[in-house]
Amino acid sequence: MVTAIPSIETYENIKKGKYKISNLENRFKKAPLPNYEILNLNNVKLKKNSWISNEIFNKVNFHLKKKDQVLFFLNRRGFSPSVFCKKCLKSFSCPNCSINLVYHKNKNNLLCHFCGFKAQLNRKCQKELSCDFIFSGPGVERIYEEVKSIFPSKKIEIFSSDTMNKKSFKKKLDKIVNNEVDILIGTQLISKGFHFPSLNCIVVVDVDLTSQGHDLRNAEKNLQLYHQLSGRAGRTGKPSMVYFQTYNTQTKIISDITNKNPKVFLEKEIEIRKINGLPPFQRFISLILTGENEIKLEKEAARFKTVLQSKINGKILGPVSAPLFKLKKKYRIRLLIRGSKTLKLQNSLSTIIQNYKFLSGIKLSVDVDPISFN
Ligand SMILES: [Zn+2]
Ligand SMILES: [Zn+2]
């Protein structure tokens, strides 16, 4: 197993001596790690339809003058993650999934990132004539427009799965490596192991750590993401910087995540898991029931829970609507089993499922030690 940052499970296995670890102590040619700066957006006034502070643009300008490549990172594809009408207030949402459609300006359509549903940006208004749209929040295409308006003469490229096919991907990579691109605007796709020799400045447009709620792995996923992202900067030994813009006033979390020694964060996280009886100290098994009939599904989930409760040695949480309640026309309800880490729990669950007859049209998926809690 090879990783920049191990999962909490793997880290615990290393600590217990179950796995043996070999560390790369230095970067290639001993290139120093980038330095960090956190910019609190609560203290600045951004212009309308602007997401990047003047202070950041000044810093970026300084890097561009040194011929450093600059990356603006925002993990949101398209132009705007949500579109609504200012007359009837109706937003565009997917008819198949419980999620907003994302507006893609380059393709001139609205897209569901889960099922691929497409819609056009014109609609009869429930109030009068046609809708008058407001685009709320930025995606990479919108950040591109803002950056282009500040640096009109610079070569700017968007790096996201929407803007590239296999062939143009290779071409774009070559351009970036040969420093024929001044500024990159990228999604998470860009954090994955690329070597861009001139990239020495990264701007994280919005560190969003607010969704900590429903996924216990959010903290470690953020650590992995921002650590990998930072690893794109300063790879040839030049001084490099990562700037984090944020509205989050708990900048302590960001400092922890950006600490050059990730063990500090991992140690804290493992303590939290231990105290709260979370994996890897307990077993989680997620059971998702799906079906097209919402009421039938709710009843079935309750009935299934009753059977589980009488036969399983563990705590059963739920049924609750899954965070993504509707996906590809099917409703999703979740049960979560919390129990000790023994095979007995899995075996008894397996027996129950084999002998249980679900109502027609209802499906069950089982995820032991789930990675995603959607
Ligand atoms: Zn959809
Ligand atoms: Zn309208």
GROMACS .gro file of N, CA and C in nm, residues 187-271:
model
  255
  187THR      N    1  -1.028   2.144  -1.048
  187THR     CA    2  -1.106   2.070  -0.948
  187THR      C    3  -1.015   1.965  -0.884
  188GLN      N    4  -1.076   1.879  -0.803
  188GLN     CA    5  -1.001   1.776  -0.732
  188GLN      C    6  -0.915   1.689  -0.824
  189LEU      N    7  -0.955   1.680  -0.949
  189LEU     CA    8  -0.882   1.603  -1.049
  189LEU      C    9  -0.734   1.639  -1.051
  190ILE      N   10  -0.704   1.766  -1.020
  190ILE     CA   11  -0.567   1.816  -1.032
  190ILE      C   12  -0.479   1.776  -0.914
  191SER      N   13  -0.543   1.727  -0.806
  191SER     CA   14  -0.463   1.693  -0.687
  191SER      C   15  -0.396   1.556  -0.700
  192LYS      N   16  -0.429   1.484  -0.808
  192LYS     CA   17  -0.390   1.343  -0.818
  192LYS      C   18  -0.254   1.316  -0.881
  193GLY      N   19  -0.150   1.347  -0.808
  193GLY     CA   20  -0.018   1.296  -0.845
  193GLY      C   21   0.051   1.354  -0.967
  194PHE      N   22   0.006   1.469  -1.019
  194PHE     CA   23   0.075   1.525  -1.136
  194PHE      C   24   0.201   1.599  -1.094
  195HIS      N   25   0.294   1.606  -1.189
  195HIS     CA   26   0.418   1.680  -1.164
  195HIS      C   27   0.421   1.803  -1.255
  196PHE      N   28   0.392   1.918  -1.198
  196PHE     CA   29   0.394   2.043  -1.272
  196PHE      C   30   0.512   2.126  -1.223
  197PRO      N   31   0.625   2.126  -1.299
  197PRO     CA   32   0.750   2.182  -1.247
  197PRO      C   33   0.744   2.331  -1.212
  198SER      N   34   0.657   2.409  -1.277
  198SER     CA   35   0.658   2.554  -1.252
  198SER      C   36   0.551   2.599  -1.153
  199LEU      N   37   0.471   2.504  -1.107
  199LEU     CA   38   0.361   2.542  -1.018
  199LEU      C   39   0.413   2.570  -0.877
  200ASN      N   40   0.410   2.699  -0.840
  200ASN     CA   41   0.463   2.736  -0.708
  200ASN      C   42   0.366   2.818  -0.624
  201CYS      N   43   0.243   2.832  -0.674
  201CYS     CA   44   0.145   2.908  -0.597
  201CYS      C   45   0.008   2.845  -0.614
  202ILE      N   46  -0.056   2.811  -0.503
  202ILE     CA   47  -0.191   2.754  -0.508
  202ILE      C   48  -0.285   2.842  -0.425
  203VAL      N   49  -0.399   2.873  -0.483
  203VAL     CA   50  -0.502   2.946  -0.409
  203VAL      C   51  -0.621   2.853  -0.391
  204VAL      N   52  -0.654   2.820  -0.268
  204VAL     CA   53  -0.775   2.743  -0.242
  204VAL      C   54  -0.888   2.845  -0.224
  205VAL      N   55  -0.977   2.848  -0.322
  205VAL     CA   56  -1.077   2.956  -0.328
  205VAL      C   57  -1.168   2.956  -0.205
  206ASP      N   58  -1.207   2.838  -0.160
  206ASP     CA   59  -1.294   2.832  -0.043
  206ASP      C   60  -1.273   2.700   0.030
  207VAL      N   61  -1.204   2.706   0.144
  207VAL     CA   62  -1.191   2.583   0.223
  207VAL      C   63  -1.323   2.562   0.292
  208ASP      N   64  -1.395   2.464   0.247
  208ASP     CA   65  -1.528   2.440   0.301
  208ASP      C   66  -1.523   2.319   0.392
  209LEU      N   67  -1.522   2.343   0.521
  209LEU     CA   68  -1.517   2.231   0.615
  209LEU      C   69  -1.649   2.219   0.689
  210THR      N   70  -1.753   2.277   0.631
  210THR     CA   71  -1.880   2.282   0.702
  210THR      C   72  -1.956   2.150   0.695
  211SER      N   73  -1.926   2.067   0.596
  211SER     CA   74  -2.003   1.945   0.579
  211SER      C   75  -1.950   1.830   0.665
  212GLN      N   76  -1.893   1.863   0.780
  212GLN     CA   77  -1.836   1.761   0.868
  212GLN      C   78  -1.945   1.665   0.920
  213GLY      N   79  -2.070   1.708   0.914
  213GLY     CA   80  -2.178   1.640   0.982
  213GLY      C   81  -2.198   1.493   0.954
  214HIS      N   82  -2.239   1.457   0.832
  214HIS     CA   83  -2.290   1.322   0.815
  214HIS      C   84  -2.186   1.217   0.778
  215ASP      N   85  -2.063   1.258   0.757
  215ASP     CA   86  -1.962   1.161   0.717
  215ASP      C   87  -1.845   1.166   0.814
  216LEU      N   88  -1.828   1.054   0.887
  216LEU     CA   89  -1.723   1.058   0.989
  216LEU      C   90  -1.584   1.064   0.927
  217ARG      N   91  -1.575   1.035   0.798
  217ARG     CA   92  -1.444   1.039   0.733
  217ARG      C   93  -1.411   1.175   0.672
  218ASN      N   94  -1.500   1.272   0.688
  218ASN     CA   95  -1.475   1.401   0.625
  218ASN      C   96  -1.341   1.462   0.665
  219ALA      N   97  -1.311   1.454   0.794
  219ALA     CA   98  -1.187   1.515   0.842
  219ALA      C   99  -1.066   1.453   0.773
  220GLU      N  100  -1.060   1.318   0.769
  220GLU     CA  101  -0.944   1.256   0.707
  220GLU      C  102  -0.943   1.276   0.555
  221LYS      N  103  -1.063   1.282   0.494
  221LYS     CA  104  -1.069   1.307   0.349
  221LYS      C  105  -1.015   1.447   0.318
  222ASN      N  106  -1.051   1.545   0.402
  222ASN     CA  107  -0.999   1.680   0.383
  222ASN      C  108  -0.848   1.684   0.399
  223LEU      N  109  -0.800   1.614   0.501
  223LEU     CA  110  -0.655   1.610   0.524
  223LEU      C  111  -0.586   1.555   0.400
  224GLN      N  112  -0.640   1.443   0.348
  224GLN     CA  113  -0.578   1.381   0.230
  224GLN      C  114  -0.582   1.475   0.110
  225LEU      N  115  -0.697   1.537   0.089
  225LEU     CA  116  -0.713   1.626  -0.026
  225LEU      C  117  -0.615   1.743  -0.020
  226TYR      N  118  -0.614   1.817   0.091
  226TYR     CA  119  -0.533   1.938   0.096
  226TYR      C  120  -0.384   1.907   0.104
  227HIS      N  121  -0.352   1.792   0.163
  227HIS     CA  122  -0.213   1.751   0.166
  227HIS      C  123  -0.164   1.716   0.024
  228GLN      N  124  -0.245   1.639  -0.048
  228GLN     CA  125  -0.209   1.604  -0.186
  228GLN      C  126  -0.203   1.727  -0.275
  229LEU      N  127  -0.299   1.815  -0.256
  229LEU     CA  128  -0.304   1.937  -0.335
  229LEU      C  129  -0.177   2.020  -0.312
  230SER      N  130  -0.142   2.039  -0.186
  230SER     CA  131  -0.022   2.117  -0.153
  230SER      C  132   0.102   2.053  -0.215
  231GLY      N  133   0.099   1.922  -0.225
  231GLY     CA  134   0.212   1.848  -0.282
  231GLY      C  135   0.236   1.879  -0.429
  232ARG      N  136   0.139   1.949  -0.493
  232ARG     CA  137   0.160   1.989  -0.634
  232ARG      C  138   0.252   2.109  -0.642
  233ALA      N  139   0.269   2.184  -0.535
  233ALA     CA  140   0.345   2.309  -0.541
  233ALA      C  141   0.490   2.288  -0.501
  234GLY      N  142   0.577   2.366  -0.564
  234GLY     CA  143   0.718   2.372  -0.525
  234GLY      C  144   0.795   2.243  -0.546
  235ARG      N  145   0.766   2.172  -0.652
  235ARG     CA  146   0.827   2.040  -0.670
  235ARG      C  147   0.968   2.045  -0.724
  236THR      N  148   1.013   2.163  -0.770
  236THR     CA  149   1.150   2.168  -0.820
  236THR      C  150   1.240   2.251  -0.728
  237GLY      N  151   1.192   2.272  -0.604
  237GLY     CA  152   1.279   2.332  -0.504
  237GLY      C  153   1.266   2.482  -0.488
  238LYS      N  154   1.186   2.548  -0.574
  238LYS     CA  155   1.166   2.692  -0.557
  238LYS      C  156   1.074   2.717  -0.438
  239PRO      N  157   1.084   2.837  -0.376
  239PRO     CA  158   0.990   2.865  -0.267
  239PRO      C  159   0.846   2.866  -0.319
  240SER      N  160   0.755   2.807  -0.243
  240SER     CA  161   0.617   2.797  -0.290
  240SER      C  162   0.519   2.827  -0.179
  241MET      N  163   0.398   2.867  -0.221
  241MET     CA  164   0.297   2.910  -0.124
  241MET      C  165   0.161   2.847  -0.153
  242VAL      N  166   0.086   2.819  -0.049
  242VAL     CA  167  -0.054   2.782  -0.064
  242VAL      C  168  -0.136   2.882   0.018
  243TYR      N  169  -0.232   2.948  -0.049
  243TYR     CA  170  -0.319   3.044   0.021
  243TYR      C  171  -0.458   2.984   0.036
  244PHE      N  172  -0.507   2.985   0.157
  244PHE     CA  173  -0.642   2.933   0.183
  244PHE      C  174  -0.736   3.049   0.212
  245GLN      N  175  -0.836   3.068   0.126
  245GLN     CA  176  -0.942   3.163   0.158
  245GLN      C  177  -1.051   3.086   0.232
  246THR      N  178  -1.107   3.148   0.336
  246THR     CA  179  -1.213   3.077   0.408
  246THR      C  180  -1.306   3.171   0.482
  247TYR      N  181  -1.431   3.129   0.498
  247TYR     CA  182  -1.525   3.199   0.584
  247TYR      C  183  -1.531   3.130   0.720
  248ASN      N  184  -1.465   3.018   0.730
  248ASN     CA  185  -1.467   2.942   0.854
  248ASN      C  186  -1.383   3.014   0.960
  249THR      N  187  -1.446   3.046   1.070
  249THR     CA  188  -1.372   3.121   1.172
  249THR      C  189  -1.287   3.028   1.258
  250GLN      N  190  -1.314   2.898   1.248
  250GLN     CA  191  -1.230   2.803   1.323
  250GLN      C  192  -1.106   2.771   1.241
  251THR      N  193  -1.021   2.871   1.228
  251THR     CA  194  -0.903   2.850   1.144
  251THR      C  195  -0.809   2.744   1.204
  252LYS      N  196  -0.838   2.707   1.330
  252LYS     CA  197  -0.757   2.601   1.394
  252LYS      C  198  -0.765   2.471   1.314
  253ILE      N  199  -0.885   2.439   1.264
  253ILE     CA  200  -0.901   2.315   1.186
  253ILE      C  201  -0.813   2.321   1.062
  254ILE      N  202  -0.811   2.440   1.000
  254ILE     CA  203  -0.730   2.453   0.878
  254ILE      C  204  -0.581   2.441   0.912
  255SER      N  205  -0.540   2.503   1.021
  255SER     CA  206  -0.398   2.490   1.060
  255SER      C  207  -0.364   2.344   1.085
  256ASP      N  208  -0.454   2.271   1.150
  256ASP     CA  209  -0.428   2.129   1.175
  256ASP      C  210  -0.414   2.052   1.045
  257ILE      N  211  -0.505   2.080   0.952
  257ILE     CA  212  -0.504   2.008   0.825
  257ILE      C  213  -0.380   2.041   0.742
  258THR      N  214  -0.333   2.165   0.755
  258THR     CA  215  -0.219   2.206   0.672
  258THR      C  216  -0.086   2.189   0.742
  259ASN      N  217  -0.090   2.135   0.864
  259ASN     CA  218   0.035   2.112   0.936
  259ASN      C  219   0.129   2.024   0.853
  260LYS      N  220   0.256   2.062   0.850
  260LYS     CA  221   0.349   1.986   0.765
  260LYS      C  222   0.366   1.843   0.814
  261ASN      N  223   0.339   1.821   0.941
  261ASN     CA  224   0.346   1.686   0.993
  261ASN      C  225   0.204   1.630   1.011
  262PRO      N  226   0.155   1.551   0.915
  262PRO     CA  227   0.017   1.503   0.921
  262PRO      C  228  -0.012   1.414   1.041
  263LYS      N  229   0.095   1.361   1.104
  263LYS     CA  230   0.074   1.274   1.219
  263LYS      C  231   0.002   1.346   1.333
  264VAL      N  232   0.027   1.478   1.344
  264VAL     CA  233  -0.037   1.557   1.448
  264VAL      C  234  -0.189   1.544   1.435
  265PHE      N  235  -0.236   1.560   1.311
  265PHE     CA  236  -0.379   1.550   1.284
  265PHE      C  237  -0.430   1.408   1.304
  266LEU      N  238  -0.358   1.312   1.250
  266LEU     CA  239  -0.400   1.171   1.259
  266LEU      C  240  -0.411   1.127   1.405
  267GLU      N  241  -0.316   1.169   1.487
  267GLU     CA  242  -0.319   1.133   1.630
  267GLU      C  243  -0.444   1.189   1.697
  268LYS      N  244  -0.476   1.315   1.667
  268LYS     CA  245  -0.595   1.378   1.727
  268LYS      C  246  -0.721   1.306   1.681
  269GLU      N  247  -0.726   1.276   1.551
  269GLU     CA  248  -0.844   1.214   1.493
  269GLU      C  249  -0.866   1.075   1.553
  270ILE      N  250  -0.757   1.003   1.573
  270ILE     CA  251  -0.770   0.867   1.624
  270ILE      C  252  -0.821   0.870   1.769
  271GLU      N  253  -0.782   0.972   1.844
  271GLU     CA  254  -0.833   0.991   1.981
  271GLU      C  255  -0.984   1.014   1.979
   0.00000   0.00000   0.00000
